[in-house]
CSV table of C-alpha atoms in Angstrom, one decimal:
chain,number,residue,atom,x,y,z
N,134,GLN,CA,-0.7,-11.0,-15.0
N,135,VAL,CA,-1.4,-7.2,-14.0
N,136,GLN,CA,1.1,-4.7,-14.6
N,137,LEU,CA,0.7,-1.2,-13.4
N,138,VAL,CA,3.4,1.5,-15.0
N,139,GLN,CA,3.5,4.8,-13.5
N,140,SER,CA,4.8,7.8,-15.4
N,141,GLY,CA,8.1,9.7,-14.5
N,142,ALA,CA,9.3,11.7,-11.8
N,143,GLU,CA,8.1,15.4,-11.5
N,144,VAL,CA,9.5,18.3,-9.6
N,145,LYS,CA,7.1,21.3,-8.5
N,146,GLN,CA,6.8,24.3,-7.2
N,147,PRO,CA,4.9,24.9,-4.2
N,148,GLY,CA,1.0,26.2,-4.8
N,149,SER,CA,1.0,24.2,-8.0
N,150,SER,CA,-0.7,20.5,-9.4
N,151,VAL,CA,1.0,17.7,-10.3
N,152,LYS,CA,-1.0,14.6,-12.4
N,153,VAL,CA,0.3,11.3,-12.1
N,154,SER,CA,-0.5,8.4,-14.6
N,155,CYS,CA,-0.7,4.7,-14.0
N,156,GLU,CA,-1.3,2.5,-17.2
N,157,VAL,CA,-2.9,-1.0,-16.3
N,158,SER,CA,-2.5,-3.8,-18.3
N,159,GLY,CA,-3.6,-7.8,-18.4
N,160,GLY,CA,-7.0,-8.2,-17.1
N,161,SER,CA,-10.2,-6.0,-17.1
N,162,PHE,CA,-9.3,-3.0,-16.2
N,163,ILE,CA,-13.0,-1.6,-15.9
N,164,ARG,CA,-13.9,-4.1,-13.6
N,165,TYR,CA,-10.4,-3.4,-11.4
N,166,THR,CA,-10.4,-1.0,-8.4
N,167,ILE,CA,-7.0,1.1,-8.4
N,168,SER,CA,-5.8,2.7,-5.2
N,169,TRP,CA,-3.1,5.6,-4.7
N,170,VAL,CA,-0.7,5.3,-1.9
N,171,ARG,CA,2.0,7.7,-1.2
N,172,GLN,CA,5.1,7.4,1.2
N,173,ALA,CA,7.3,10.4,2.3
N,174,PRO,CA,11.4,10.2,2.4
N,175,GLY,CA,11.8,7.6,5.4
N,176,GLN,CA,8.1,7.1,6.3
N,177,GLY,CA,5.2,4.3,6.4
N,178,LEU,CA,2.5,4.0,3.6
N,179,GLU,CA,-0.6,6.4,3.5
N,180,TRP,CA,-3.7,6.0,1.3
N,181,MET,CA,-4.9,8.4,-0.4
N,182,GLY,CA,-7.7,7.5,-2.7
N,183,ARG,CA,-9.4,4.5,-4.7
N,184,ILE,CA,-11.4,4.4,-8.1
N,185,THR,CA,-13.6,1.8,-10.0
N,186,PRO,CA,-13.4,2.7,-13.3
N,187,ILE,CA,-16.6,0.2,-13.9
N,188,LEU,CA,-18.6,2.3,-11.3
N,189,GLY,CA,-17.3,5.6,-12.5
N,190,THR,CA,-16.5,6.5,-8.5
N,191,SER,CA,-13.9,8.0,-6.4
N,192,GLU,CA,-13.5,7.8,-3.1
N,193,TYR,CA,-10.7,9.5,-0.9
N,194,ALA,CA,-9.2,9.6,2.3
N,195,GLN,CA,-10.5,12.4,4.6
N,196,LYS,CA,-7.2,13.8,5.1
N,197,PHE,CA,-7.0,14.2,1.0
N,198,GLN,CA,-10.5,15.2,0.2
N,199,GLY,CA,-10.7,18.2,-2.1
N,200,ARG,CA,-7.4,18.5,-2.9
N,201,VAL,CA,-6.7,15.1,-4.7
N,202,THR,CA,-8.7,14.1,-7.6
N,203,ILE,CA,-8.8,10.2,-9.1
N,204,THR,CA,-10.1,9.8,-12.4
N,205,ALA,CA,-9.7,7.0,-14.9
N,206,ASP,CA,-9.4,6.8,-18.9
N,207,THR,CA,-11.1,3.4,-20.0
N,208,SER,CA,-10.4,4.1,-23.5
N,209,THR,CA,-6.3,4.0,-22.5
N,210,SER,CA,-6.8,1.6,-19.4
N,211,THR,CA,-5.0,4.4,-17.1
N,212,VAL,CA,-5.6,6.1,-14.2
N,213,TYR,CA,-4.7,9.4,-13.1
N,214,MET,CA,-4.1,11.3,-10.0
N,215,ASP,CA,-4.4,15.0,-9.7
N,216,VAL,CA,-3.1,16.8,-6.3
N,217,SER,CA,-3.6,20.5,-6.1
N,218,SER,CA,-2.0,23.3,-3.9
N,219,LEU,CA,1.2,21.3,-3.3
N,220,ILE,CA,3.4,22.1,-0.4
N,221,SER,CA,6.6,20.5,0.7
N,222,GLU,CA,5.0,17.7,2.8
N,223,ASP,CA,3.7,16.5,-0.1
N,224,THR,CA,7.4,15.3,-1.6
N,225,ALA,CA,7.0,11.3,-1.5
N,226,VAL,CA,7.1,8.6,-3.9
N,227,TYR,CA,3.4,8.2,-5.2
N,228,TYR,CA,2.4,4.5,-6.0
N,229,CYS,CA,-0.7,3.0,-7.6
N,230,ALA,CA,-2.2,-0.2,-6.6
N,231,ARG,CA,-4.6,-3.0,-7.9
N,232,GLU,CA,-7.1,-3.8,-4.9
N,233,ALA,CA,-8.0,-7.2,-5.0
N,234,GLY,CA,-10.9,-9.2,-3.0
N,235,SER,CA,-11.3,-8.1,0.5
N,236,HIS,CA,-9.1,-5.0,-0.2
N,237,TRP,CA,-5.6,-6.0,-0.3
N,238,PHE,CA,-3.3,-5.0,-2.8
N,239,ASP,CA,-1.6,-7.5,-5.0
N,240,SER,CA,0.0,-5.8,-7.8
N,241,TRP,CA,1.7,-2.2,-7.4
N,242,GLY,CA,3.2,0.2,-10.0
N,243,GLN,CA,6.9,1.4,-10.0
N,244,GLY,CA,6.2,4.5,-8.2
N,245,THR,CA,6.7,8.2,-8.8
N,246,GLN,CA,8.6,10.4,-7.2
N,247,VAL,CA,7.3,13.9,-6.7
N,248,THR,CA,9.2,16.4,-5.3
N,249,VAL,CA,8.0,19.9,-4.1
N,250,SER,CA,10.7,22.7,-3.7
N,251,SER,CA,11.1,26.2,-5.0
T,129,SER,CA,-10.0,7.2,13.1
T,130,TYR,CA,-8.9,4.0,13.0
T,131,GLU,CA,-5.4,3.0,13.9
T,132,LEU,CA,-2.7,0.1,13.4
T,133,THR,CA,0.2,0.0,16.0
T,134,GLN,CA,3.2,-1.8,15.0
T,135,SER,CA,6.8,-1.5,16.9
T,136,PRO,CA,9.3,0.3,14.6
T,137,SER,CA,11.9,-2.5,14.5
T,138,VAL,CA,12.7,-6.4,15.3
T,139,SER,CA,16.3,-8.0,15.5
T,140,VAL,CA,16.6,-11.4,14.3
T,141,SER,CA,19.2,-14.0,14.1
T,142,PRO,CA,19.9,-16.1,10.9
T,143,GLY,CA,17.5,-19.1,11.6
T,144,GLN,CA,15.6,-18.0,14.1
T,145,THR,CA,12.0,-17.1,14.0
T,146,ALA,CA,10.6,-13.1,13.7
T,147,SER,CA,7.3,-12.3,14.9
T,148,ILE,CA,6.3,-8.8,13.7
T,149,THR,CA,3.0,-7.5,15.4
T,150,CYS,CA,0.2,-5.5,14.7
T,151,SER,CA,-2.2,-4.0,17.0
T,152,GLY,CA,-5.9,-2.0,16.7
T,153,ASP,CA,-9.1,-2.4,18.4
T,154,LYS,CA,-11.1,-5.9,17.6
T,155,LEU,CA,-8.4,-6.2,14.5
T,156,GLY,CA,-9.5,-9.7,14.8
T,157,ASP,CA,-13.0,-8.9,13.4
T,158,LYS,CA,-11.4,-7.4,10.5
T,159,TYR,CA,-9.0,-9.0,7.8
T,160,VAL,CA,-5.2,-8.2,7.8
T,161,CYS,CA,-2.8,-8.1,5.3
T,162,TRP,CA,1.2,-7.6,5.1
T,163,TYR,CA,3.6,-6.0,2.6
T,164,GLN,CA,7.3,-6.2,2.5
T,165,GLN,CA,9.1,-3.3,1.2
T,166,LYS,CA,12.9,-3.5,1.0
T,167,PRO,CA,14.9,-0.3,0.0
T,168,GLY,CA,14.1,1.2,-3.3
T,169,GLN,CA,11.2,-1.2,-4.2
T,170,SER,CA,7.6,-1.3,-4.2
T,171,PRO,CA,5.7,-2.6,-1.3
T,172,VAL,CA,5.2,-6.8,-2.1
T,173,LEU,CA,2.0,-8.6,-0.8
T,174,VAL,CA,3.2,-11.4,1.5
T,175,ILE,CA,-0.2,-12.5,3.4
T,176,PHE,CA,-3.5,-11.4,2.8
T,177,GLN,CA,-6.9,-12.5,4.6
T,178,ASP,CA,-4.9,-13.3,8.0
T,179,THR,CA,-3.4,-16.1,6.7
T,180,LYS,CA,-3.2,-16.8,3.3
T,181,ARG,CA,0.0,-16.6,1.3
T,182,PRO,CA,0.1,-15.4,-2.4
T,183,SER,CA,1.7,-17.6,-5.1
T,184,GLY,CA,5.8,-17.6,-5.3
T,185,ILE,CA,5.6,-16.4,-1.2
T,186,PRO,CA,7.4,-19.0,0.8
T,187,GLU,CA,5.6,-21.1,3.3
T,188,ARG,CA,8.0,-20.1,6.2
T,189,ILE,CA,5.9,-17.1,5.9
T,190,SER,CA,2.5,-17.0,8.0
T,191,GLY,CA,0.2,-15.0,9.5
T,192,SER,CA,-2.6,-14.9,12.1
T,193,ASN,CA,-4.8,-12.6,13.7
T,194,SER,CA,-7.2,-12.8,16.6
T,195,GLY,CA,-8.3,-10.3,19.6
T,196,ASP,CA,-6.9,-7.2,19.2
T,197,THR,CA,-3.3,-8.1,17.6
T,198,ALA,CA,-2.4,-9.8,13.9
T,199,THR,CA,1.3,-11.3,13.7
T,200,LEU,CA,3.2,-11.8,10.9
T,201,THR,CA,5.8,-15.1,11.4
T,202,ILE,CA,8.8,-15.6,9.7
T,203,SER,CA,10.2,-18.9,10.2
T,204,GLY,CA,14.1,-19.6,9.7
T,205,THR,CA,14.7,-16.4,9.0
T,206,GLN,CA,17.2,-15.2,6.1
T,207,ALA,CA,19.2,-12.3,4.9
T,208,LEU,CA,16.9,-11.8,2.2
T,209,ASP,CA,14.2,-11.2,4.8
T,210,GLU,CA,15.8,-8.3,5.8
T,211,ALA,CA,13.0,-5.2,5.3
T,212,ASP,CA,10.2,-3.4,6.2
T,213,TYR,CA,7.1,-4.9,6.7
T,214,TYR,CA,3.7,-3.3,7.0
T,215,CYS,CA,0.2,-4.2,8.2
T,216,GLN,CA,-3.0,-2.9,6.3
T,217,ALA,CA,-6.6,-3.5,7.2
T,218,TRP,CA,-9.9,-1.9,6.1
T,219,ASP,CA,-12.3,0.1,8.0
T,220,SER,CA,-15.4,1.3,6.6
T,221,THR,CA,-14.4,3.0,3.7
T,222,THR,CA,-10.8,3.5,4.3
T,223,VAL,CA,-7.7,1.2,3.9
T,224,VAL,CA,-5.6,1.5,7.0
T,225,PHE,CA,-1.7,1.1,7.0
T,226,GLY,CA,0.2,0.5,10.3
T,227,GLY,CA,3.5,2.3,10.5
T,228,GLY,CA,5.7,-0.1,9.8
T,229,THR,CA,8.6,-2.6,11.1
T,230,LYS,CA,12.0,-2.8,10.3
T,231,LEU,CA,13.5,-6.3,10.4
T,232,THR,CA,17.2,-6.5,11.0
T,233,VAL,CA,18.4,-9.9,10.5
T,234,LEU,CA,21.8,-9.8,12.6
């Protein structure tokens, strides 16, 4: 049974950066593809990007290219997402999720609240 | 960019059948999955590859996909089915979500 455990809530100032972690346990971490999905207050789900540690590659939604960086530490089975140049519209719950088969997400983290406020 | 469209809300009486649709250009040519999300909780996968149910998802939840429309059907709807439902597909190298449908069990 795969489990994804995320880091705690963050409050950040506009213009700063935030780094959220997602520790994966159970199964073969290096072979998984992990995505990040965010949900602004009262809004729907928005895919941000993904990483496959065994390939060492990351892909990003066009909207987040250049502002989001997804990395993985295979020694700790942890995926990180760094979002820079934060604005108030980045206030959201950020989820990591494991991608299975033909690109569906079968396991999700508990979510990390990121609040951007001066 | 590819878009998936869902009705914002659907209402159903307990015991009746709820149908939630998701539309997109030639959606039937892609695999669709569905997630259930209750307030304050992470999404839960309820249907993948158009029609398959993960273990633990009841048989009264089913899916279909043809033409431009995918449908999530909940038979014998119960109060515990009240939630937001999101469809999702894969286009080129991008994950796409529908805007979500709020299912209300009256």
